[in-house]
């Protein structure tokens, strides 16, 4: 009986080791929250070698707000969080990121990356020094959050590189994806 007990303890130890070592693919913290930092960092690390080949030390990249592929809007806290995390991870890899509110000038529409502003001088002065932009998108399935990043050459529109990661859906992700459903109230015009 002592031998069986030791055998069971060994098997449990091996299972715990496997669960903890495979946990990095799930991107969960011990408390059950999602590790967005590890998720985005994994995508950046997959592309760092090619990034270093494409970018010069003086190059600046723009980072758009992440948008849900299904809605093509960037109004969720999840999109803003993923965007901020991507900026942080790029800066940690010595890639210069230019802070710009892309949602005022650009959008991701059905036909790809669209310019929203009619004032091209305004856009050109803000992105004058940038050759590349990171565009982030995500999709939420019934069980998975799938995140994509693409590095786009702003002059040619070519996608230079892309990366994708996924993690299990949590209540935290669903809460961050909720959009503000409060409708705008317009006051009537009095003539």
Backbone as a chain_set.jsonl record, in Angstrom:
{"seq": "XXXXXXXXXXXXXXXXXXXXXXXXXXXXXXXXXXXXXXXXXXXXXXXXXXXXXXXXXXXXXXXXXXXXXXXXXXXXXXXXXXXXXXXXXXXXXXXXXXXXXXXXXXXXXXXXXXXXXXXXXXXXXXXXXXXXXXXXXXXXXXXXXXXXXXXXXXXXXXXXXXXXXXXXXXXXXXXXXXXXXXXXXXXXXXX", "coords": {"N": [[0.816, -1.184, 0.0], [1.97, 1.213, 0.632], [3.709, 1.584, -1.513], [1.909, 2.012, -3.61], [0.755, 4.403, -2.803], [2.94, 6.162, -2.972], [3.407, 5.989, -5.691], [1.057, 7.168, -6.696], [1.347, 9.765, -5.705], [3.62, 10.573, -7.151], [2.552, 10.535, -9.756], [0.594, 12.521, -9.55], [2.26, 14.689, -9.032], [3.681, 14.868, -11.448], [1.56, 15.478, -13.191], [0.749, 17.966, -12.137], [3.066, 19.447, -12.659], [3.057, 19.384, -15.49], [0.659, 20.754, -16.005], [1.243, 23.283, -14.945], [3.45, 23.99, -16.518], [2.366, 24.061, -19.08], [0.65, 26.083, -18.809], [1.498, 28.54, -19.742], [0.641, 28.816, -22.348], [-1.986, 29.377, -22.075], [-2.273, 31.84, -20.965], [-3.052, 32.792, -18.415], [-3.244, 34.217, -15.199], [-2.357, 33.333, -11.819], [-4.491, 34.035, -10.195], [-6.646, 33.743, -11.868], [-7.147, 35.745, -13.649], [-6.679, 37.276, -16.903], [-3.566, 37.289, -18.546], [-2.699, 39.773, -20.219], [-0.385, 41.05, -20.858], [1.575, 38.992, -21.173], [0.375, 37.645, -23.302], [0.363, 39.534, -25.466], [3.092, 40.102, -25.51], [4.132, 37.663, -26.321], [3.306, 37.616, -29.004], [4.76, 39.805, -29.991], [7.389, 38.95, -29.533], [7.554, 36.853, -31.352], [7.826, 38.242, -33.675], [9.992, 39.93, -33.465], [12.593, 39.441, -34.529], [12.235, 39.684, -37.318], [11.21, 42.261, -37.292], [13.428, 43.74, -36.453], [14.992, 43.462, -38.724], [13.527, 44.92, -40.586], [13.086, 47.503, -39.525], [14.727, 50.628, -39.036], [16.994, 52.185, -36.688], [16.096, 54.768, -36.336], [13.479, 54.689, -37.123], [9.988, 55.119, -36.624], [7.054, 53.729, -35.288], [3.522, 53.583, -35.678], [0.746, 52.84, -33.61], [-2.328, 51.415, -33.789], [-5.596, 51.541, -32.247], [-6.865, 48.502, -31.019], [-9.311, 46.62, -32.733], [-12.467, 44.957, -32.727], [-12.961, 42.384, -34.938], [-15.463, 41.586, -35.793], [-17.137, 43.76, -35.257], [-15.789, 46.006, -36.08], [-15.171, 48.354, -34.71], [-13.679, 50.654, -32.404], [-14.233, 50.963, -29.603], [-14.143, 49.627, -27.23], [-12.987, 48.751, -23.968], [-11.277, 46.608, -23.953], [-9.993, 46.696, -26.468], [-8.527, 49.102, -26.192], [-6.887, 48.414, -24.036], [-5.372, 46.27, -25.1], [-4.028, 47.654, -27.131], [-2.503, 49.54, -25.652], [-0.892, 47.763, -24.261], [0.517, 46.571, -26.364], [2.006, 48.789, -27.272], [3.631, 49.18, -25.02], [5.101, 46.737, -24.981], [6.449, 46.898, -27.433], [8.045, 49.155, -27.002], [9.609, 48.127, -24.951], [11.199, 46.491, -26.427], [12.916, 48.184, -27.675], [11.765, 49.657, -29.779], [10.63, 52.476, -31.356], [7.725, 54.188, -30.597], [5.151, 56.177, -31.796], [2.988, 58.375, -30.258], [-0.248, 58.775, -31.09], [-3.565, 59.677, -31.832], [-5.045, 57.512, -33.464], [-7.648, 56.78, -33.984], [-9.006, 59.076, -34.566], [-8.264, 59.722, -37.11], [-7.966, 57.447, -38.666], [-9.512, 54.32, -39.564], [-10.53, 50.917, -39.25], [-12.047, 49.376, -41.689], [-14.493, 47.631, -43.741], [-13.073, 47.36, -46.068], [-10.446, 47.396, -45.281], [-7.708, 49.319, -43.93], [-8.688, 52.518, -43.34], [-8.705, 56.023, -44.14], [-9.932, 58.597, -42.151], [-10.001, 61.346, -41.821], [-10.453, 64.418, -43.596], [-8.597, 66.307, -43.882], [-5.725, 66.162, -45.184], [-3.222, 67.313, -44.797], [-3.073, 67.634, -42.034], [-3.012, 64.956, -41.218], [-0.67, 64.064, -42.531], [1.335, 65.615, -41.274], [1.272, 64.58, -38.743], [1.961, 61.907, -39.05], [4.271, 61.986, -40.414], [6.948, 61.18, -39.912], [6.693, 58.492, -39.65], [6.965, 55.277, -40.976], [5.72, 52.911, -40.73], [2.863, 51.146, -39.43], [1.32, 49.527, -36.725], [-1.388, 47.455, -36.787], [-3.983, 46.315, -34.91], [-6.186, 43.632, -34.322], [-8.983, 41.734, -33.077], [-10.837, 38.77, -32.287], [-13.713, 37.337, -30.897], [-14.695, 34.25, -29.96], [-16.955, 31.608, -29.023], [-15.492, 30.384, -27.046], [-12.915, 31.376, -27.117], [-10.499, 34.023, -27.222], [-9.068, 35.584, -29.872], [-6.22, 37.152, -30.988], [-4.742, 39.446, -33.223], [-1.901, 40.923, -34.79], [-0.633, 43.224, -37.163], [1.994, 44.468, -39.102], [2.093, 47.232, -41.05], [3.227, 48.687, -44.024], [3.123, 52.03, -44.473], [3.441, 53.486, -46.802], [3.209, 51.751, -48.996], [1.141, 50.059, -48.338], [1.468, 47.409, -47.944], [1.456, 44.394, -46.033], [3.842, 43.778, -43.763], [4.569, 42.033, -41.71], [2.981, 39.644, -39.552], [1.227, 38.437, -36.651], [-0.283, 36.09, -34.407], [-2.212, 35.193, -31.578], [-3.938, 33.297, -29.056], [-6.324, 32.909, -26.386], [-8.197, 31.497, -23.657], [-11.605, 32.468, -23.198], [-12.588, 34.653, -20.644], [-14.471, 35.888, -17.812], [-13.49, 38.381, -17.29], [-12.456, 39.255, -19.788], [-14.83, 39.361, -21.273], [-16.146, 41.348, -19.846], [-14.455, 43.546, -20.299], [-14.883, 43.838, -23.002], [-17.419, 44.797, -23.236], [-19.362, 47.435, -24.471], [-20.026, 50.908, -24.064], [-23.275, 51.336, -23.64], [-24.894, 53.46, -23.377], [-27.009, 55.776, -24.754], [-26.566, 58.653, -26.782], [-27.926, 61.731, -25.936], [-29.708, 64.152, -27.527], [-30.336, 67.595, -27.428], [-33.256, 69.375, -28.319], [-33.394, 71.64, -31.078], [-34.067, 74.982, -30.695], [-35.898, 77.322, -32.386]], "CA": [[0.0, 0.0, 0.0], [2.902, 2.338, 0.669], [4.223, 1.765, -2.868], [0.827, 2.609, -4.401], [0.611, 5.799, -2.377], [4.082, 6.895, -3.546], [3.171, 6.031, -7.133], [-0.002, 8.164, -6.926], [1.956, 11.078, -5.434], [4.482, 10.869, -8.305], [1.694, 10.844, -10.896], [-0.003, 13.84, -9.291], [3.331, 15.675, -9.194], [3.936, 15.015, -12.882], [0.41, 16.188, -13.755], [0.839, 19.374, -11.714], [4.167, 20.048, -13.417], [2.593, 19.578, -16.862], [-0.355, 21.803, -16.003], [1.903, 24.573, -14.731], [4.329, 24.322, -17.642], [1.533, 24.358, -20.231], [-0.162, 27.251, -18.472], [1.952, 29.716, -20.484], [-0.141, 28.911, -23.574], [-3.33, 29.78, -21.723], [-2.158, 33.246, -20.598], [-3.824, 33.061, -17.206], [-2.519, 34.429, -13.96], [-2.762, 32.405, -10.767], [-5.798, 34.44, -9.668], [-7.679, 33.513, -12.872], [-7.243, 36.861, -14.598], [-5.949, 37.087, -18.149], [-2.292, 37.992, -18.625], [-2.62, 40.427, -21.523], [1.024, 41.364, -21.083], [2.229, 37.797, -21.732], [-0.252, 37.348, -24.589], [0.883, 40.456, -26.482], [4.541, 39.939, -25.575], [4.395, 36.474, -27.133], [3.18, 38.003, -30.413], [5.877, 40.689, -30.332], [8.618, 38.154, -29.573], [7.54, 36.082, -32.594], [8.104, 39.13, -34.805], [11.118, 40.819, -33.17], [13.715, 39.238, -35.448], [11.89, 40.308, -38.596], [11.096, 43.696, -37.022], [14.783, 44.3, -36.436], [15.466, 43.507, -40.107], [12.746, 45.91, -41.332], [13.126, 48.843, -38.943], [15.981, 51.296, -38.704], [16.956, 52.731, -35.33], [15.375, 56.04, -36.335], [12.09, 54.486, -37.525], [8.923, 55.233, -35.638], [5.857, 53.013, -35.694], [2.257, 53.986, -35.099], [-0.024, 51.7, -33.127], [-3.753, 51.744, -33.762], [-6.397, 50.861, -31.239], [-7.322, 47.199, -31.489], [-10.748, 46.591, -32.991], [-13.1, 43.657, -32.867], [-13.164, 42.118, -36.36], [-16.889, 41.458, -36.065], [-17.819, 45.041, -35.13], [-14.942, 47.016, -36.707], [-15.205, 49.578, -33.925], [-12.649, 50.652, -31.37], [-14.793, 51.627, -28.446], [-14.136, 48.774, -26.049], [-11.813, 48.833, -23.091], [-10.38, 45.533, -24.362], [-9.177, 47.215, -27.565], [-7.585, 50.093, -25.665], [-5.918, 47.697, -23.205], [-4.458, 45.542, -25.992], [-3.203, 48.664, -27.8], [-1.531, 50.057, -24.681], [0.049, 46.68, -23.972], [1.393, 46.444, -27.531], [2.945, 49.919, -27.223], [4.584, 48.884, -23.955], [5.97, 45.634, -25.385], [7.329, 47.392, -28.492], [9.042, 50.022, -26.356], [10.526, 47.25, -24.21], [12.099, 45.906, -27.421], [13.638, 49.32, -28.278], [11.096, 50.126, -30.988], [10.045, 53.773, -31.049], [6.294, 54.256, -30.88], [4.659, 57.552, -31.785], [1.653, 58.483, -29.674], [-1.164, 59.505, -31.963], [-4.914, 59.148, -31.718], [-5.371, 57.032, -34.805], [-9.091, 56.645, -34.185], [-9.527, 60.324, -35.115], [-7.869, 59.871, -38.507], [-7.995, 56.174, -39.38], [-10.424, 53.292, -39.071], [-10.44, 49.637, -39.921], [-13.367, 49.143, -42.27], [-14.658, 46.393, -44.498], [-12.052, 47.308, -47.121], [-9.112, 47.529, -44.711], [-7.294, 50.498, -43.177], [-9.279, 53.672, -44.006], [-8.436, 57.352, -43.622], [-11.186, 59.231, -41.788], [-9.903, 62.801, -41.876], [-10.348, 65.013, -44.938], [-7.459, 67.225, -43.854], [-4.536, 65.32, -45.367], [-2.061, 67.991, -44.214], [-3.082, 67.298, -40.611], [-2.56, 63.566, -41.094], [0.718, 63.946, -42.967], [2.258, 66.174, -40.277], [1.296, 63.718, -37.562], [2.598, 60.613, -39.33], [5.332, 62.272, -41.363], [8.168, 60.425, -39.63], [6.393, 57.073, -39.478], [6.864, 54.468, -42.188], [4.966, 51.7, -40.441], [1.824, 51.176, -38.401], [0.808, 48.252, -36.238], [-2.833, 47.404, -36.725], [-4.375, 45.182, -34.086], [-7.583, 43.21, -34.351], [-9.246, 40.544, -32.271], [-12.126, 38.135, -32.495], [-14.15, 36.577, -29.73], [-15.555, 33.12, -30.278], [-17.666, 31.181, -27.815], [-14.557, 29.941, -26.006], [-11.55, 31.854, -27.324], [-10.143, 35.356, -27.701], [-7.977, 35.467, -30.833], [-5.664, 38.488, -31.185], [-3.865, 39.542, -34.381], [-1.227, 42.189, -35.071], [-0.029, 43.303, -38.491], [2.823, 45.637, -39.36], [1.757, 47.682, -42.396], [4.024, 49.753, -44.618], [2.162, 53.095, -44.759], [3.602, 54.001, -48.161], [2.773, 50.779, -50.001], [-0.032, 49.323, -47.877], [1.816, 45.991, -47.793], [1.612, 43.846, -44.69], [5.23, 43.336, -43.64], [4.571, 40.853, -40.854], [1.795, 39.49, -38.711], [1.326, 37.443, -35.596], [-1.585, 35.777, -33.833], [-2.235, 34.397, -30.358], [-5.288, 33.138, -28.525], [-6.463, 32.476, -25.005], [-9.573, 31.177, -23.306], [-12.478, 33.565, -22.779], [-12.867, 34.76, -19.211], [-15.428, 36.953, -17.494], [-12.742, 39.637, -17.397], [-12.419, 39.62, -21.206], [-16.185, 39.741, -21.667], [-16.435, 42.633, -19.205], [-13.695, 44.572, -21.014], [-15.422, 43.982, -24.353], [-18.691, 45.52, -23.196], [-19.278, 48.827, -24.907], [-20.929, 51.801, -23.364], [-24.533, 51.28, -24.371], [-25.651, 54.67, -23.104], [-27.254, 56.511, -25.974], [-26.353, 60.076, -26.711], [-29.184, 62.461, -25.929], [-29.572, 65.435, -28.207], [-31.361, 68.565, -27.068], [-33.89, 69.907, -29.524], [-33.005, 72.979, -31.5], [-35.155, 75.948, -30.557], [-35.77, 78.382, -33.39]], "C": [[0.861, 1.25, 0.0], [3.431, 2.644, -0.728], [3.162, 2.411, -3.765], [0.647, 4.085, -4.065], [1.725, 6.659, -2.977], [3.897, 7.031, -5.059], [2.12, 7.091, -7.485], [0.54, 9.575, -6.72], [2.844, 11.496, -6.609], [3.636, 11.269, -9.52], [1.04, 12.222, -10.742], [1.044, 14.935, -9.482], [3.631, 15.925, -10.662], [2.795, 15.789, -13.542], [0.439, 17.666, -13.382], [1.939, 20.103, -12.471], [3.737, 20.349, -14.848], [1.568, 20.706, -16.95], [0.298, 23.171, -15.856], [2.798, 24.963, -15.896], [3.529, 24.656, -18.902], [0.659, 25.582, -20.008], [0.25, 28.48, -19.267], [1.187, 29.883, -21.793], [-1.546, 29.421, -23.318], [-3.375, 31.263, -21.358], [-3.071, 33.622, -19.439], [-2.876, 33.284, -16.044], [-3.055, 33.453, -12.919], [-4.15, 32.739, -10.239], [-6.933, 34.277, -10.673], [-7.851, 34.642, -13.869], [-6.383, 36.577, -15.823], [-4.657, 37.892, -18.115], [-2.141, 38.573, -20.028], [-1.174, 40.762, -21.876], [1.751, 40.184, -21.713], [1.677, 37.459, -23.109], [0.341, 38.222, -25.688], [2.395, 40.307, -26.62], [4.911, 38.712, -26.41], [4.301, 36.804, -28.621], [4.35, 38.872, -30.847], [7.163, 39.879, -30.455], [8.698, 37.3, -30.836], [7.997, 36.935, -33.784], [9.358, 39.98, -34.621], [12.261, 40.652, -34.169], [13.426, 39.896, -36.798], [11.732, 41.823, -38.429], [12.464, 44.358, -37.073], [15.393, 44.361, -37.838], [14.796, 44.631, -40.885], [12.966, 47.341, -40.832], [14.548, 49.343, -38.757], [15.863, 51.843, -37.289], [16.141, 54.013, -35.258], [13.912, 55.888, -36.725], [11.145, 54.582, -36.334], [7.736, 54.441, -36.17], [4.643, 53.605, -34.982], [1.54, 52.726, -34.655], [-1.479, 52.125, -33.053], [-4.417, 51.066, -32.576], [-6.855, 49.534, -31.834], [-8.833, 47.253, -31.679], [-11.229, 45.151, -33.108], [-13.43, 43.461, -34.342], [-14.647, 42.088, -36.709], [-17.613, 42.801, -36.071], [-17.097, 46.164, -35.861], [-15.071, 48.381, -36.028], [-14.096, 49.506, -32.883], [-13.135, 51.414, -30.148], [-14.758, 50.766, -27.185], [-12.859, 48.983, -25.243], [-10.807, 47.738, -23.441], [-9.458, 46.002, -25.473], [-8.14, 48.211, -27.091], [-6.499, 49.424, -24.823], [-4.903, 46.955, -24.069], [-3.514, 46.51, -26.701], [-2.122, 49.202, -26.864], [-0.48, 49.006, -24.351], [1.014, 46.485, -25.133], [2.428, 47.566, -27.546], [4.038, 49.651, -26.185], [5.577, 47.807, -24.369], [6.91, 46.053, -26.516], [8.419, 48.275, -27.909], [10.059, 49.202, -25.57], [11.527, 46.579, -25.138], [12.81, 46.981, -28.243], [13.069, 49.744, -29.627], [10.359, 51.405, -30.619], [8.596, 53.805, -31.508], [5.871, 55.712, -30.78], [3.233, 57.547, -31.255], [0.796, 59.364, -30.568], [-2.536, 58.873, -31.807], [-5.381, 58.733, -33.101], [-6.869, 56.978, -35.044], [-9.718, 57.936, -34.707], [-9.281, 60.414, -36.622], [-8.009, 58.594, -39.327], [-9.049, 55.259, -38.775], [-10.166, 52.014, -39.836], [-11.838, 49.309, -40.407], [-13.401, 47.842, -43.031], [-13.582, 46.232, -45.562], [-10.644, 47.526, -46.588], [-8.927, 48.826, -43.954], [-7.778, 51.736, -43.92], [-8.87, 54.975, -43.345], [-9.772, 58.016, -43.357], [-11.16, 60.74, -41.993], [-9.812, 63.279, -43.318], [-9.15, 65.943, -45.023], [-6.171, 66.416, -43.95], [-3.28, 65.985, -44.825], [-1.936, 67.666, -42.733], [-2.555, 65.887, -40.394], [-1.085, 63.452, -41.423], [1.69, 64.521, -41.954], [2.347, 65.271, -39.061], [2.014, 62.403, -37.811], [3.797, 60.764, -40.262], [6.565, 61.4, -41.155], [7.926, 58.923, -39.513], [6.269, 56.392, -40.832], [5.915, 53.293, -41.996], [3.899, 51.964, -39.384], [1.475, 49.746, -38.019], [-0.702, 48.371, -36.146], [-3.201, 46.142, -35.958], [-5.855, 44.896, -34.2], [-7.735, 42.013, -33.428], [-10.63, 40.024, -32.615], [-12.452, 37.32, -31.257], [-15.096, 35.487, -30.213], [-16.262, 32.707, -28.994], [-16.711, 30.799, -26.689], [-13.187, 30.604, -26.061], [-11.509, 33.321, -27.724], [-8.938, 35.165, -28.614], [-7.521, 36.879, -31.163], [-4.67, 38.442, -32.346], [-3.16, 40.894, -34.379], [-0.608, 42.091, -36.46], [0.788, 44.568, -38.559], [2.617, 46.013, -40.816], [2.7, 48.8, -42.813], [3.04, 50.836, -45.058], [2.267, 53.632, -46.181], [3.047, 53.047, -49.204], [1.474, 50.065, -49.62], [0.227, 47.842, -47.692], [1.891, 45.605, -46.329], [3.008, 43.239, -44.63], [5.325, 42.07, -42.795], [3.284, 40.811, -40.065], [2.039, 38.398, -37.691], [-0.057, 37.267, -34.986], [-1.407, 34.939, -32.585], [-3.68, 34.259, -29.91], [-5.233, 32.673, -27.081], [-7.936, 32.195, -24.739], [-10.329, 32.432, -22.887], [-12.678, 33.501, -21.271], [-13.929, 35.839, -19.01], [-14.764, 38.32, -17.618], [-12.72, 40.137, -18.852], [-13.8, 40.089, -21.657], [-16.569, 41.092, -21.07], [-15.707, 43.773, -19.921], [-14.258, 44.827, -22.413], [-16.753, 44.73, -24.375], [-18.47, 46.953, -23.632], [-20.275, 49.648, -24.112], [-22.22, 51.895, -24.172], [-25.402, 52.525, -24.138], [-25.804, 55.485, -24.382], [-27.01, 57.997, -25.742], [-27.71, 60.769, -26.802], [-28.932, 63.837, -26.537], [-30.687, 66.364, -27.743], [-31.95, 69.136, -28.338], [-33.422, 71.32, -29.813], [-34.228, 73.891, -31.387], [-34.909, 77.071, -31.545], [-36.464, 79.649, -32.955]], "O": [[0.479, 2.256, -0.598], [3.589, 3.808, -1.096], [3.488, 3.264, -4.589], [0.414, 4.91, -4.949], [1.467, 7.77, -3.44], [4.201, 8.076, -5.633], [2.28, 7.825, -8.46], [0.219, 10.48, -7.49], [2.818, 12.657, -7.017], [3.965, 12.222, -10.226], [0.952, 12.987, -11.702], [0.742, 15.993, -10.035], [3.814, 17.07, -11.073], [3.044, 16.667, -14.368], [0.181, 18.524, -14.227], [1.76, 21.251, -12.879], [4.011, 21.431, -15.368], [1.613, 21.519, -17.873], [-0.058, 24.111, -16.567], [2.897, 26.144, -16.23], [3.981, 25.464, -19.713], [0.001, 26.057, -20.934], [-0.565, 29.384, -19.454], [1.094, 31.0, -22.303], [-2.228, 29.852, -24.248], [-4.439, 31.877, -21.441], [-3.768, 34.635, -19.48], [-1.843, 32.626, -15.924], [-4.092, 32.824, -13.126], [-4.909, 31.84, -9.875], [-8.072, 34.632, -10.371], [-8.612, 34.517, -14.828], [-5.476, 35.745, -15.783], [-4.657, 39.05, -17.699], [-1.54, 37.957, -20.909], [-0.791, 40.756, -23.046], [2.473, 40.362, -22.694], [2.424, 37.033, -23.989], [0.773, 37.713, -26.722], [2.923, 40.38, -27.729], [5.909, 38.735, -27.13], [5.115, 36.332, -29.415], [4.878, 38.701, -31.946], [7.943, 40.097, -31.382], [9.793, 37.048, -31.34], [8.494, 36.407, -34.779], [9.75, 40.69, -35.547], [12.837, 41.646, -34.609], [14.283, 40.586, -37.351], [12.085, 42.583, -39.33], [12.626, 45.42, -37.675], [16.226, 45.226, -38.108], [15.422, 45.237, -41.754], [13.024, 48.278, -41.629], [15.448, 48.595, -38.376], [14.761, 51.954, -36.752], [15.554, 54.312, -34.218], [13.164, 56.864, -36.667], [11.464, 54.185, -35.213], [7.445, 54.478, -37.366], [4.729, 54.064, -33.843], [1.707, 51.665, -35.256], [-1.826, 53.072, -32.347], [-3.868, 50.137, -31.982], [-7.193, 49.459, -33.015], [-9.546, 47.861, -30.881], [-10.494, 44.258, -33.529], [-14.114, 44.296, -34.934], [-15.043, 42.516, -37.793], [-18.59, 42.974, -36.799], [-17.714, 47.165, -36.226], [-15.079, 49.421, -36.687], [-13.634, 48.421, -32.528], [-12.516, 52.388, -29.719], [-15.31, 51.169, -26.161], [-11.808, 49.34, -25.775], [-9.605, 47.923, -23.245], [-8.257, 45.734, -25.428], [-6.993, 48.172, -27.538], [-5.333, 49.813, -24.884], [-3.703, 47.006, -23.798], [-2.328, 46.217, -26.854], [-0.957, 49.304, -27.249], [0.694, 49.333, -24.18], [2.204, 46.257, -24.915], [3.605, 47.315, -27.805], [5.221, 49.87, -26.445], [6.776, 47.951, -24.13], [8.057, 45.606, -26.554], [9.586, 48.155, -28.281], [11.239, 49.548, -25.529], [12.589, 46.143, -24.693], [13.252, 46.726, -29.363], [13.817, 50.147, -30.518], [9.559, 51.42, -29.683], [8.284, 53.492, -32.657], [6.187, 56.397, -29.807], [2.379, 56.807, -31.743], [1.086, 60.543, -30.771], [-2.647, 57.656, -31.664], [-6.027, 59.501, -33.814], [-7.321, 57.115, -36.181], [-10.832, 57.913, -35.231], [-10.012, 61.108, -37.329], [-8.156, 58.653, -40.548], [-9.428, 55.411, -37.613], [-9.64, 52.041, -40.948], [-12.718, 48.996, -39.604], [-12.461, 47.048, -42.978], [-13.217, 45.112, -45.92], [-9.734, 47.814, -47.365], [-9.881, 49.371, -43.399], [-7.322, 51.988, -45.035], [-8.706, 55.031, -42.127], [-10.652, 58.012, -44.217], [-12.187, 61.343, -42.305], [-9.181, 62.637, -44.158], [-8.734, 66.324, -46.117], [-5.593, 66.03, -42.934], [-2.349, 65.285, -44.426], [-0.834, 67.447, -42.23], [-1.749, 65.648, -39.495], [-0.328, 62.82, -40.686], [2.778, 63.972, -41.78], [3.393, 65.203, -38.415], [2.612, 61.839, -36.895], [4.277, 59.783, -40.829], [7.161, 60.931, -42.124], [8.87, 58.163, -39.298], [5.559, 56.867, -41.719], [5.375, 52.749, -42.959], [4.017, 52.874, -38.564], [1.352, 48.87, -38.874], [-1.227, 49.28, -35.503], [-2.783, 45.041, -36.313], [-6.679, 45.81, -34.176], [-6.758, 41.367, -33.048], [-11.473, 40.74, -33.157], [-11.579, 36.699, -30.652], [-16.147, 35.76, -30.793], [-16.166, 33.403, -27.983], [-17.07, 30.878, -25.514], [-12.377, 30.42, -25.152], [-12.366, 33.802, -28.465], [-7.906, 34.647, -28.186], [-8.327, 37.714, -31.571], [-3.859, 37.521, -32.443], [-3.759, 41.902, -34.006], [-0.129, 41.037, -36.877], [0.336, 45.627, -38.126], [2.92, 45.23, -41.716], [2.943, 49.741, -42.056], [2.206, 50.588, -45.928], [1.298, 54.172, -46.713], [2.471, 53.489, -50.198], [0.785, 49.528, -50.486], [-0.679, 47.092, -47.328], [2.333, 46.388, -45.488], [3.316, 42.298, -45.36], [6.071, 41.148, -43.126], [2.587, 41.816, -39.928], [2.925, 37.557, -37.841], [-0.893, 38.169, -35.037], [-0.54, 34.066, -32.54], [-4.544, 35.022, -30.341], [-4.234, 32.121, -26.62], [-8.808, 32.606, -25.504], [-9.756, 33.344, -22.292], [-12.906, 32.433, -20.702], [-14.239, 36.601, -19.925], [-15.406, 39.297, -18.005], [-12.945, 41.321, -19.103], [-13.92, 41.102, -22.347], [-17.243, 41.89, -21.721], [-16.279, 44.844, -20.125], [-14.116, 45.929, -22.943], [-17.165, 45.238, -25.418], [-17.511, 47.603, -23.216], [-21.244, 49.123, -23.562], [-22.241, 52.47, -25.26], [-26.517, 52.614, -24.652], [-24.809, 55.838, -25.016], [-27.224, 58.518, -24.648], [-28.537, 60.427, -27.647], [-28.05, 64.577, -26.101], [-31.849, 65.962, -27.674], [-31.24, 69.358, -29.318], [-33.098, 72.088, -28.907], [-35.291, 73.588, -31.928], [-33.848, 77.695, -31.544], [-36.453, 80.64, -33.685]]}, "num_chains": 1, "name": "protein.A"}
